[in-house]
mmCIF file of C-alpha atoms in Angstrom:
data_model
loop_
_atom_site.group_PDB
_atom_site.id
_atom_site.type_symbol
_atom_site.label_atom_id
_atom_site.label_comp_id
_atom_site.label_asym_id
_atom_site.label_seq_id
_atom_site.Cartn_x
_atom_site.Cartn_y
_atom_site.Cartn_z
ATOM 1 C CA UNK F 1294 101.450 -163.152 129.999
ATOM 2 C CA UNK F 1295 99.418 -164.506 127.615
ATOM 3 C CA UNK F 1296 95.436 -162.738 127.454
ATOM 4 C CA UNK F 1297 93.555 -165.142 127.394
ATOM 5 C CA UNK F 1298 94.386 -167.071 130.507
ATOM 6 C CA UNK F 1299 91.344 -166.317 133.170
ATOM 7 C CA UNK F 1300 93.490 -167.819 135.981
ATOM 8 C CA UNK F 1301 97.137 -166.802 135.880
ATOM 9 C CA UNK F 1302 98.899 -167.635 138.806
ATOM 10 C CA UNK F 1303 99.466 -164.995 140.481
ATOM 11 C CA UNK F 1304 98.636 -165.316 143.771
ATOM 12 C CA UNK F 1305 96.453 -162.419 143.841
ATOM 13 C CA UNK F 1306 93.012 -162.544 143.843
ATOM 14 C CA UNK F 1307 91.409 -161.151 140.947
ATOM 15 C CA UNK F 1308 87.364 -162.003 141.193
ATOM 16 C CA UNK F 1309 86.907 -160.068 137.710
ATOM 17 C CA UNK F 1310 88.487 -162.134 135.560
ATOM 18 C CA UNK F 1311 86.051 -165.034 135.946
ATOM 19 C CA UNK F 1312 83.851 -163.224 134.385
ATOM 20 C CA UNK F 1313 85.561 -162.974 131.193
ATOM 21 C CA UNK F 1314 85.460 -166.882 130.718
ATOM 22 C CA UNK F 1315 83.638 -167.309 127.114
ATOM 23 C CA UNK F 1316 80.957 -169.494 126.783
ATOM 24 C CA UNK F 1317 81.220 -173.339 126.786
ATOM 25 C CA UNK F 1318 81.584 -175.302 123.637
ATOM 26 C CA UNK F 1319 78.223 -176.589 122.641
ATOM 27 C CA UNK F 1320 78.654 -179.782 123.546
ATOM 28 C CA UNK F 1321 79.423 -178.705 127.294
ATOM 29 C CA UNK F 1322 76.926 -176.477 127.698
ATOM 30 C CA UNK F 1323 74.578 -176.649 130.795
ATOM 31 C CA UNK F 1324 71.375 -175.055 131.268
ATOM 32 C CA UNK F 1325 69.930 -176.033 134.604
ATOM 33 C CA UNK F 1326 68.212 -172.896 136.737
ATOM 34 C CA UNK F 1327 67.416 -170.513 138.091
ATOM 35 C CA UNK F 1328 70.697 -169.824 139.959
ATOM 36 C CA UNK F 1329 71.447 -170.260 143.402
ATOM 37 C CA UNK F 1330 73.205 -168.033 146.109
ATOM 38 C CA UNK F 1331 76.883 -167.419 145.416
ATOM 39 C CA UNK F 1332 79.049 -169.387 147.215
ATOM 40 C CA UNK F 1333 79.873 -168.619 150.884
ATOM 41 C CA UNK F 1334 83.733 -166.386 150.883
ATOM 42 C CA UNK F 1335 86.910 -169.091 151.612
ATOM 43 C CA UNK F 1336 86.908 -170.779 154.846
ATOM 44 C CA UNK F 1337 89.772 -171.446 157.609
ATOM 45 C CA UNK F 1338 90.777 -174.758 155.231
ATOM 46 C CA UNK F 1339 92.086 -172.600 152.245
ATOM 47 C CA UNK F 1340 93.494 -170.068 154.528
ATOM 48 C CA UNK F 1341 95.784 -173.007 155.900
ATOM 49 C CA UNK F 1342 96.619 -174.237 153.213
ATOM 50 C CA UNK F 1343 97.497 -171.061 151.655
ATOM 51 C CA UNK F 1344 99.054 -169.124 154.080
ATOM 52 C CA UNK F 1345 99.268 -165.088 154.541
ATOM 53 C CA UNK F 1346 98.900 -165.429 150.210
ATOM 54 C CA UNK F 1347 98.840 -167.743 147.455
ATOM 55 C CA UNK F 1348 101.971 -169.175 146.428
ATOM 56 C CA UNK F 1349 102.229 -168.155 142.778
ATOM 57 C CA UNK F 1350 102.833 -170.307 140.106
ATOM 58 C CA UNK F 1351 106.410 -169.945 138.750
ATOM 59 C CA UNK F 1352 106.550 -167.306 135.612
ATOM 60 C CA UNK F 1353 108.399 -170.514 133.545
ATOM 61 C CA UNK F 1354 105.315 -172.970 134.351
ATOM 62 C CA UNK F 1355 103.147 -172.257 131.418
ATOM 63 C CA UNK F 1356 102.337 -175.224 130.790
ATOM 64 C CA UNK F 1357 100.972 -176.016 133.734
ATOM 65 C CA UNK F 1358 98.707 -172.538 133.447
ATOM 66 C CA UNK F 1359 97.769 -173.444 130.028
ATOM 67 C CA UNK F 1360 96.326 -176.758 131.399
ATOM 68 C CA UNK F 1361 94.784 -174.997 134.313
ATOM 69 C CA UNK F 1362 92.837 -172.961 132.111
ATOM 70 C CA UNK F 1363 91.996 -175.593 129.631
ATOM 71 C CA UNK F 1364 90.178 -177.321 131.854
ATOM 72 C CA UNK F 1365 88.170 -173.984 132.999
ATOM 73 C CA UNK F 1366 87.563 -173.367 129.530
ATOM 74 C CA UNK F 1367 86.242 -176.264 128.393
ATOM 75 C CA UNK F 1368 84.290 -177.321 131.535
ATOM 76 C CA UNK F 1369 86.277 -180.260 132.364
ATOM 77 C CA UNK F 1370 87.874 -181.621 135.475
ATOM 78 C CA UNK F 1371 91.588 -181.447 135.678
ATOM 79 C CA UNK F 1372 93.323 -184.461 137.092
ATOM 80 C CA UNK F 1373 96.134 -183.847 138.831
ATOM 81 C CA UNK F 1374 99.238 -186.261 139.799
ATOM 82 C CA UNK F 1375 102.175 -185.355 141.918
ATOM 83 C CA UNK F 1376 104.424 -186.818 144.720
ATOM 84 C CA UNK F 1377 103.168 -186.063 148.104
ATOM 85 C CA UNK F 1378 103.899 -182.212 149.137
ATOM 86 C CA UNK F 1379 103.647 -180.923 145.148
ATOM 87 C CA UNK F 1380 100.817 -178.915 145.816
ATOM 88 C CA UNK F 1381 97.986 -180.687 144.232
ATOM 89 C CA UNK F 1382 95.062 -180.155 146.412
ATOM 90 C CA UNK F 1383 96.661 -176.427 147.203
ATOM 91 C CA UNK F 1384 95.965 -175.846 143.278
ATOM 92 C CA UNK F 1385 91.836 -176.080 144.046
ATOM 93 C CA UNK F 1386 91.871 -173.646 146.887
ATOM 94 C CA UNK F 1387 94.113 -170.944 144.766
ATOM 95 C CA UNK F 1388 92.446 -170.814 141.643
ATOM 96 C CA UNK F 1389 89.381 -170.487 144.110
ATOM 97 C CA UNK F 1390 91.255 -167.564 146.317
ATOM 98 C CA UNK F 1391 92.725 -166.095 142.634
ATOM 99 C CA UNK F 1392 89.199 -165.823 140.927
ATOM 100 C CA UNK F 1393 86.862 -165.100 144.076
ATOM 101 C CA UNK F 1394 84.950 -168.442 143.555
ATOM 102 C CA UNK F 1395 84.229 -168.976 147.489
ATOM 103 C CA UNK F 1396 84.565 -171.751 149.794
ATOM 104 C CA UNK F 1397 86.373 -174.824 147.757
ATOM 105 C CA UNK F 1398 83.998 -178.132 148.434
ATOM 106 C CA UNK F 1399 86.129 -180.822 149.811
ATOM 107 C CA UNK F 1400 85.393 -184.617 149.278
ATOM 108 C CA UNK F 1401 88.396 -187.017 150.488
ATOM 109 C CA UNK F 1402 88.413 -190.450 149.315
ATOM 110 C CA UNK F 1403 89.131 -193.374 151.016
ATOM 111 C CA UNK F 1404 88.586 -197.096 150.319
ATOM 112 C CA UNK F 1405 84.851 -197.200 151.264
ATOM 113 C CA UNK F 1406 83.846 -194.325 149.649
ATOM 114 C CA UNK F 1407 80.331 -194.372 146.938
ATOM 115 C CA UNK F 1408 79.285 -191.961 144.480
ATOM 116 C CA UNK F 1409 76.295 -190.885 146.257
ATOM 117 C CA UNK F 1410 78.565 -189.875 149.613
ATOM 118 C CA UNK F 1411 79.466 -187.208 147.424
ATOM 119 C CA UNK F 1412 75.733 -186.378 145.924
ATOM 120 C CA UNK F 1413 73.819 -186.556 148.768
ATOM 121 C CA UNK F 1414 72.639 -188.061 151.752
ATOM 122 C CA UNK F 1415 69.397 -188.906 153.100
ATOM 123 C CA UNK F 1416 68.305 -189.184 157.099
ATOM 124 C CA UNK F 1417 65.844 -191.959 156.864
ATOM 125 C CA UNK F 1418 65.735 -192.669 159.988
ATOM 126 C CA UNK F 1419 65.629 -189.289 161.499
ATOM 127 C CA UNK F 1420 62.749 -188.893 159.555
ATOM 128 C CA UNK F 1421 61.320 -191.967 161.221
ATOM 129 C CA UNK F 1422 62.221 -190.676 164.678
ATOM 130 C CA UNK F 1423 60.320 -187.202 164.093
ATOM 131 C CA UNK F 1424 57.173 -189.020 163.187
ATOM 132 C CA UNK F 1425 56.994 -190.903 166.010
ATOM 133 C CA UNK F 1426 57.857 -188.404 168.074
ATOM 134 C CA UNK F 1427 54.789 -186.746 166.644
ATOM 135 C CA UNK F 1428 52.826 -189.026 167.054
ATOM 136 C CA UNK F 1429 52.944 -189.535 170.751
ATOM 137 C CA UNK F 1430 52.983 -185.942 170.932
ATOM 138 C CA UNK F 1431 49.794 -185.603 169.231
ATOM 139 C CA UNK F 1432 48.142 -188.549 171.316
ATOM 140 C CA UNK F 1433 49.173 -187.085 174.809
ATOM 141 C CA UNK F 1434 47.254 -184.160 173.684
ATOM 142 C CA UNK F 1435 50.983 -182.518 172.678
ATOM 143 C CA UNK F 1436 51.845 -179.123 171.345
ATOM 144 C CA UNK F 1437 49.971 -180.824 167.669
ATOM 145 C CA UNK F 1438 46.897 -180.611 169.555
ATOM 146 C CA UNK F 1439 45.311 -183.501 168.414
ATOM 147 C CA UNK F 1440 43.786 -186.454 169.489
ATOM 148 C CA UNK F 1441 45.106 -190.020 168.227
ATOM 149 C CA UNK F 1442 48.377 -188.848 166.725
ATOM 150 C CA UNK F 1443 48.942 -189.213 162.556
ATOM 151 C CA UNK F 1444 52.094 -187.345 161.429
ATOM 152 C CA UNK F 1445 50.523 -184.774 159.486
ATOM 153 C CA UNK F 1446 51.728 -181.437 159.956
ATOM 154 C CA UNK F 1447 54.999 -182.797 161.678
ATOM 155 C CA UNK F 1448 58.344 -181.991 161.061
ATOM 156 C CA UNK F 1449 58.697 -185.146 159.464
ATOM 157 C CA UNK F 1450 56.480 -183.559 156.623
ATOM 158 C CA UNK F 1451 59.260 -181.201 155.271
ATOM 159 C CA UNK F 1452 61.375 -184.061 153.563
ATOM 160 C CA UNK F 1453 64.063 -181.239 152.470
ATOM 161 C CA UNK F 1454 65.187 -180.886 156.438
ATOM 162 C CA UNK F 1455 66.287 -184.874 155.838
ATOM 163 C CA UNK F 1456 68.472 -184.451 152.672
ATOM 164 C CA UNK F 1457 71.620 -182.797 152.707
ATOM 165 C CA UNK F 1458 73.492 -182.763 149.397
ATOM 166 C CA UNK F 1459 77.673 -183.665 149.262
ATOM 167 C CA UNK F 1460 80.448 -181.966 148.194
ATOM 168 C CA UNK F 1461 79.490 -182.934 144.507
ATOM 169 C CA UNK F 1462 75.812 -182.458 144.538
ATOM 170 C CA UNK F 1463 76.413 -178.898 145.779
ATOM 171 C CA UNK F 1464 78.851 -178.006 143.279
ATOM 172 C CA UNK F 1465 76.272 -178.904 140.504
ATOM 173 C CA UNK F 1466 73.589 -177.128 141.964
ATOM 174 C CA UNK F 1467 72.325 -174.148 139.719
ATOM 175 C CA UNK F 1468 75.078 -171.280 140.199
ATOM 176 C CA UNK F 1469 76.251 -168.001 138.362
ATOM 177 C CA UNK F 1470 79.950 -168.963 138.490
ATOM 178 C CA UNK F 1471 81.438 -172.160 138.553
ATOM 179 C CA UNK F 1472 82.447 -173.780 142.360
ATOM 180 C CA UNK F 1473 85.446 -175.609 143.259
ATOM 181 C CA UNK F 1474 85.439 -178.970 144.260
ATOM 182 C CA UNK F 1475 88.325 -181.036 145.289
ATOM 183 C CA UNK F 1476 87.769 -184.669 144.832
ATOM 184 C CA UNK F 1477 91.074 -185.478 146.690
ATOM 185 C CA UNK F 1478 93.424 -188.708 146.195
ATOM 186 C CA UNK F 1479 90.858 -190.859 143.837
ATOM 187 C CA UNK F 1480 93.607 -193.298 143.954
ATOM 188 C CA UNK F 1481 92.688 -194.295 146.956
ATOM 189 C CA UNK F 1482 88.998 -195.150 145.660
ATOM 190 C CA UNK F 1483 88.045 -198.747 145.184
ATOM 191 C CA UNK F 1484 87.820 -200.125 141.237
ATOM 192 C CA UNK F 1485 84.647 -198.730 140.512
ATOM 193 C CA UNK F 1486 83.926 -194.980 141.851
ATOM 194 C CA UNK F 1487 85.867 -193.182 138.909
ATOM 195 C CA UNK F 1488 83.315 -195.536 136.464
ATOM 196 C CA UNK F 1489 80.441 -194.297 138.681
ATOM 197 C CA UNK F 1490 81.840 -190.892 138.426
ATOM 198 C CA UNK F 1491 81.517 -190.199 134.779
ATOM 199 C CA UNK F 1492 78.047 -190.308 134.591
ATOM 200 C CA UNK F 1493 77.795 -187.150 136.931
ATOM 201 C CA UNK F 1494 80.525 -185.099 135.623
ATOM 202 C CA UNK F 1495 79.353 -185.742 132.113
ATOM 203 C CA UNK F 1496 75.701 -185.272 132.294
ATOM 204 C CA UNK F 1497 76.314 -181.801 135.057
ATOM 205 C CA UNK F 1498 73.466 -183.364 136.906
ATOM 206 C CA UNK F 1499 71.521 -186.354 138.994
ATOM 207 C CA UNK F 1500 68.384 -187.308 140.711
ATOM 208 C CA UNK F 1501 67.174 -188.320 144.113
ATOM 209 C CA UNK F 1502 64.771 -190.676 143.799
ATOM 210 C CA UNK F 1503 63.427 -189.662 147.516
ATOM 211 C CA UNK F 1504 62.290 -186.507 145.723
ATOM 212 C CA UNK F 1505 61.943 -187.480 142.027
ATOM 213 C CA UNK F 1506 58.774 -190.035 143.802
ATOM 214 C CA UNK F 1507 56.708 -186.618 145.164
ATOM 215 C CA UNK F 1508 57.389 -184.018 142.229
ATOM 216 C CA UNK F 1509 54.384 -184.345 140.765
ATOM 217 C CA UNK F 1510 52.300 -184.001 144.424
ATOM 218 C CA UNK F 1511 50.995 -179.905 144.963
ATOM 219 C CA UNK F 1512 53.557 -178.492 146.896
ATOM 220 C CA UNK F 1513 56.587 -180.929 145.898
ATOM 221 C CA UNK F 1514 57.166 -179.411 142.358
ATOM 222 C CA UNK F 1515 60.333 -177.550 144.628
ATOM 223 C CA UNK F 1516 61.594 -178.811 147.650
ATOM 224 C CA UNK F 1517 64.167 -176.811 149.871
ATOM 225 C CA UNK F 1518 67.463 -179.222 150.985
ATOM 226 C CA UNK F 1519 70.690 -178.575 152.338
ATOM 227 C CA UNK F 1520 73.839 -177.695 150.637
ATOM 228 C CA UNK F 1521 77.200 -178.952 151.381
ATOM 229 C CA UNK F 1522 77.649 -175.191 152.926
ATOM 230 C CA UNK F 1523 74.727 -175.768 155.444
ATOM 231 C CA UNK F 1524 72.051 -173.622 153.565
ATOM 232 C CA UNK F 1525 68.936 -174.042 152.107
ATOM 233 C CA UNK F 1526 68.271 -174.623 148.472
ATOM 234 C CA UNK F 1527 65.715 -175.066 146.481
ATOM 235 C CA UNK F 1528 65.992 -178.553 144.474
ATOM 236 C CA UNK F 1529 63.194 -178.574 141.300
ATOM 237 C CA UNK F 1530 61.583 -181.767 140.233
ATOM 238 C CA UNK F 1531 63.539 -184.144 142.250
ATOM 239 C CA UNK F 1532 66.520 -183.564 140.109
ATOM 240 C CA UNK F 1533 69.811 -180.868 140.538
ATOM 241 C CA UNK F 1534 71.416 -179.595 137.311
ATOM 242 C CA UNK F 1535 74.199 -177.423 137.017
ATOM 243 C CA UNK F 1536 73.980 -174.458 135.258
ATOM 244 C CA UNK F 1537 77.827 -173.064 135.328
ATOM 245 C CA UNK F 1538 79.858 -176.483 135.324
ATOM 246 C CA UNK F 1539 82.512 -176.071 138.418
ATOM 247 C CA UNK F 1540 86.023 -176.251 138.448
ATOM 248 C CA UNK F 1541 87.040 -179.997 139.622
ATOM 249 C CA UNK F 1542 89.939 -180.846 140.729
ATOM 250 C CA UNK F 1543 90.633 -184.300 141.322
ATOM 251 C CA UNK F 1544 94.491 -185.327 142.883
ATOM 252 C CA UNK F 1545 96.438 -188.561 142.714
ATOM 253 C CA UNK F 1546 99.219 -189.651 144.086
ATOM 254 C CA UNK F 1547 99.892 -192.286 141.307
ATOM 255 C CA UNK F 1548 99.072 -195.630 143.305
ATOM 256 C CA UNK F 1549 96.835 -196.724 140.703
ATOM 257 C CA UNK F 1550 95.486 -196.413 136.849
ATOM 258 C CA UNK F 1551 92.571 -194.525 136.275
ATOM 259 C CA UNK F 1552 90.008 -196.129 133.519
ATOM 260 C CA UNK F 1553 90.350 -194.652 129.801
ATOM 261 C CA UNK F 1554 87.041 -193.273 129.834
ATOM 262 C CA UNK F 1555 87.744 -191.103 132.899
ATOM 263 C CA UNK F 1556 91.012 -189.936 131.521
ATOM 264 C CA UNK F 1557 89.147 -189.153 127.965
ATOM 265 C CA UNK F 1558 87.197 -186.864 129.715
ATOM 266 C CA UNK F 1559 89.799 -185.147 132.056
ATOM 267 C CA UNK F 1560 92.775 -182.891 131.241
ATOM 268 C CA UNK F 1561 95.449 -183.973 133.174
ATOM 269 C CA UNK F 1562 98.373 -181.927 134.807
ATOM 270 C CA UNK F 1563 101.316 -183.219 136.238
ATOM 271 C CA UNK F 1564 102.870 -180.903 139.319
ATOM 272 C CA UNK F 1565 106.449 -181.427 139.870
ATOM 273 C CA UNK F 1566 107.519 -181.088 143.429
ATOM 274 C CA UNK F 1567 107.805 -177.013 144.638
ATOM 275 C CA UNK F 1568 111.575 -175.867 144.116
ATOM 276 C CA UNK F 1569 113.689 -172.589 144.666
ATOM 277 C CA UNK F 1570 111.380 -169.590 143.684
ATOM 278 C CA UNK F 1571 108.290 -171.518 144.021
ATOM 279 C CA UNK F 1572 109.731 -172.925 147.354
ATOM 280 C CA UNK F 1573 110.605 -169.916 148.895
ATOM 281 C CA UNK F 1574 107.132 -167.773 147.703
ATOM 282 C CA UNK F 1575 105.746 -171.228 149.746
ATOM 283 C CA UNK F 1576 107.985 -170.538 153.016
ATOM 284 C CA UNK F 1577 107.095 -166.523 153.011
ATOM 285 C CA UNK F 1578 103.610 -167.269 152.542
ATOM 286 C CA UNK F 1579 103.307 -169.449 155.735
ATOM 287 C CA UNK F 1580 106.407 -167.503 157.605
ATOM 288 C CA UNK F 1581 106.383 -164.068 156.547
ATOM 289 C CA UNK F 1582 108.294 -161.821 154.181
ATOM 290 C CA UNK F 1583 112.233 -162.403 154.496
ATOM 291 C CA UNK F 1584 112.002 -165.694 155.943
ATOM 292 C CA UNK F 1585 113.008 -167.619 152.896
ATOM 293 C CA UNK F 1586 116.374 -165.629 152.943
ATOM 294 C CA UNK F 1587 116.454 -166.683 157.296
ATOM 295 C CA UNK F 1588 116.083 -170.231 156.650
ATOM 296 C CA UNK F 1589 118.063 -170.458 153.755
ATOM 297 C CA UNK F 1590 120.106 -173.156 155.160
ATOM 298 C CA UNK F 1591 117.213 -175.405 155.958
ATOM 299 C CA UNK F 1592 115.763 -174.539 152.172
ATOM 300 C CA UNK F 1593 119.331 -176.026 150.948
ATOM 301 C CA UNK F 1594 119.165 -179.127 152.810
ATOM 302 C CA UNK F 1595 115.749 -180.048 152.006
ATOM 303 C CA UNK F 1596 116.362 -179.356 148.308
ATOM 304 C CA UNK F 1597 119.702 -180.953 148.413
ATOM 305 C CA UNK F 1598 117.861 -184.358 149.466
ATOM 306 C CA UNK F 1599 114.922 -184.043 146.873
ATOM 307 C CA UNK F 1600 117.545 -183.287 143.988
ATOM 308 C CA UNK F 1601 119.247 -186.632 144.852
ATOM 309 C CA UNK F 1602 116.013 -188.483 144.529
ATOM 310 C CA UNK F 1603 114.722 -188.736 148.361
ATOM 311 C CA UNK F 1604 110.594 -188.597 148.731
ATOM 312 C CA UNK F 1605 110.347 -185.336 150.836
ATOM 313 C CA UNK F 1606 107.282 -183.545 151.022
ATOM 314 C CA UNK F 1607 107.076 -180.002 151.630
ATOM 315 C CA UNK F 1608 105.627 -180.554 154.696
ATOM 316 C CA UNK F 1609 108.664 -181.542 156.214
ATOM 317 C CA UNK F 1610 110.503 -178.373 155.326
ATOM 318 C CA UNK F 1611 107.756 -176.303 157.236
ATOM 319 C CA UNK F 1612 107.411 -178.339 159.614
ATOM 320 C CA UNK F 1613 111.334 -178.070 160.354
ATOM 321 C CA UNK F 1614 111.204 -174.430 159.997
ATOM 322 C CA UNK F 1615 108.746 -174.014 162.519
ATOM 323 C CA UNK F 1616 109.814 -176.520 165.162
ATOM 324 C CA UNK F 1617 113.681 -175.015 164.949
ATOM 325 C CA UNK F 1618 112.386 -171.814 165.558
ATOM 326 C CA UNK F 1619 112.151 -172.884 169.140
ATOM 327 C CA UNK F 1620 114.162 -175.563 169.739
ATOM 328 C CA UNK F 1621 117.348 -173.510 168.556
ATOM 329 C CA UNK F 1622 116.760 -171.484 171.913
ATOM 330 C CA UNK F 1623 117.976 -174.060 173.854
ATOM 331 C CA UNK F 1624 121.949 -174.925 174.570
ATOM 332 C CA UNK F 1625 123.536 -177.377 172.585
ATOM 333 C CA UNK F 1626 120.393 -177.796 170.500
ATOM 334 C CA UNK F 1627 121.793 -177.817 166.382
ATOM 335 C CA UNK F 1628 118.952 -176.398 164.079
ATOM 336 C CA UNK F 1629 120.220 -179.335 161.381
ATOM 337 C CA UNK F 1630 120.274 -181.957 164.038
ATOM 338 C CA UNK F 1631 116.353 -181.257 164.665
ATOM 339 C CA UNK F 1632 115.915 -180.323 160.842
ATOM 340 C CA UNK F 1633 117.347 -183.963 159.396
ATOM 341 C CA UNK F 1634 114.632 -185.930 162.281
ATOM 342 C CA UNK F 1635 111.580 -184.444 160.791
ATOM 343 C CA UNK F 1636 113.337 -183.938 156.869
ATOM 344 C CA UNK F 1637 114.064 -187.707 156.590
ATOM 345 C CA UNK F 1638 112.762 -189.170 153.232
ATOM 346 C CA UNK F 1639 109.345 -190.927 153.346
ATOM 347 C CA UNK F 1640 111.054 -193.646 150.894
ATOM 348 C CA UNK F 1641 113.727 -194.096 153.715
ATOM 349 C CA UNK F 1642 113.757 -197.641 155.570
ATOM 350 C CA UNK F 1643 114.300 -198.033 159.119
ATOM 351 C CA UNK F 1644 116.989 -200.556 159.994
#
């Protein structure tokens, strides 16, 4: 295997070699500080996803390593297209499991979906409620003790406890090591969020104006807000800038064309659908050791169908797997009969 891949596929997590990820090209280099907490350890959505282990990249795939790494390398996002079931948002949370990179930040698209649902958000009208609510508390001679209300000392004063930044705006925060974020099916975005994207991922940082408007007050200069993760962090002159660009991974299922300028700036990796070794490492890693070799004939029939050019997601073949497990027990119950209801091919029509 070639040296100077960082992430290589394995399956096995390997938190040192992160670390050994040269310096940015110039033109890519970020300088925004001083660094926040390291990302919280990977939550119960990777572990789904991933199973009892990552599913390791077949040793004939380097291609798709070499792209992986590109894109780690030279601090871009990696757009990645595949049918449904080829593992493309499954690639975020193992290069995150692989290299010890923590939690992977999750923003789905749909239709509706802006920019700023994935920089931040702020509670305006929370805000509003807690000042009132101060208010009368301070004219009924409340626990502000004072006379005539005013919301000063309030909880409304701390404008941080109001602003809670996305998946995005928390993976550009200020960080040691690069985080993960999964911008998943863009596709599905309407004509102008992958324009409004490239601002962002270009520039490794963004302003709130809500903050931006009080830097320059005593006391404002920092203001603590909430992460994506639910913590505290400290945001510096109303803007956030990264400091170690993360590792974006942004899926498509092909419904759509992306914009030239958002491809320019992407490296783009296309994931065929899983198949025999890569398959089977999936099964074991959801099933246990062995059980590729138990459910062989399942694994034969589901492969049989994608060869001749059905739409099956891998989904199907674990869901089959697990639901013949127990419906096998009963009498005159076939395991293909209740494998070829749930394996039939998404592009098949009812008549």
């Amino acid at each position: 295997m070639s040296e100077w891949l960082i992430y290589r596929g394995t399956g096995e997590p390997d938190p040192e070699r992160i670390r050994e990820l040269p310096p940015p090209p110039p033109w890519r280099n970020f300088e925004g500080g001083p660094a926040v907490a390291a990302a919280p350890p990977i939550d119960a959505a990777s572990k789904r996803r991933l199973g009892e282990r990552a599913v390791p990249l077949p040793t004939e795939d380097e291609e798709a390593l070499q792209l992986i790494n590109a894109a780690l390398y030279l601090r871009r996002p990696l757009l990645v297209t595949g049918e449904p079931g080829s593992g493309k948002s499954t690639l975020a949370h193992a290069v995150a499991h692989e290299l010890g990179l923590g939690r992977v930040l999750q923003w789905p698209i749909v239709s509706r979906t802006e920019l700023k649902d994935g920089l931040y958000a702020y509670d305006a009208i929370g805000r509003l409620q807690d000042a009132q609510l101060s208010r009368n508390s301070g004219a009924s001679g409340g626990p502000t003790g004072r006379s005539g209300g005013g919301s000063g000392g309030g909880p409304e004063d701390d404008i941080g406890r109001y602003i809670r930044l996305g998946p995005l705006g928390t993976a550009l925060l200020p960080g040691e090591l690069p985080r993960v974020l999964l911008i998943d099916e863009l596709d599905k975005s309407d004509l102008d969020l992958p324009n409004d994207l490239l601002n962002a991922l270009e520039e490794g940082e963004f302003g709130l104006p809500e903050l931006e408007r009080i830097a320059d007050r005593p006391g404002q200069e920092e203001v603590a807000v909430l992460d994506d993760d639910g913590r505290r962090v400290p945001v510096r002159g109303g803007r956030v800038r990264c400091r170690a660009f993360p590792f974006v991974v942004m899926t498509s299922n092909g419904e759509r064309d992306f914009p030239a300028p958002l491809l320019r700036r992407c490296i783009h990796l296309h994931l065929a659908p899983p198949r025999d070794e890569r398959l089977a490492a999936m099964v074991q890693a959801h099933f246990g050791a062995g059980t590729d070799e138990q459910h062989l004939d399942l694994i034969n029939l589901f492969t049989q169908g994608a060869r001749a050019g059905e739409l099956r997601p891998t989904d199907q073949l674990l869901n089959a797997i697990f639901l013949t497990q127990y419906a096998a027990r009963e009498a005159g119950v076939s395991r293909e009969d209740v494998a070829d209801l749930l394996m039939r091919p998404l592009d098949h029509r009812q008549r």
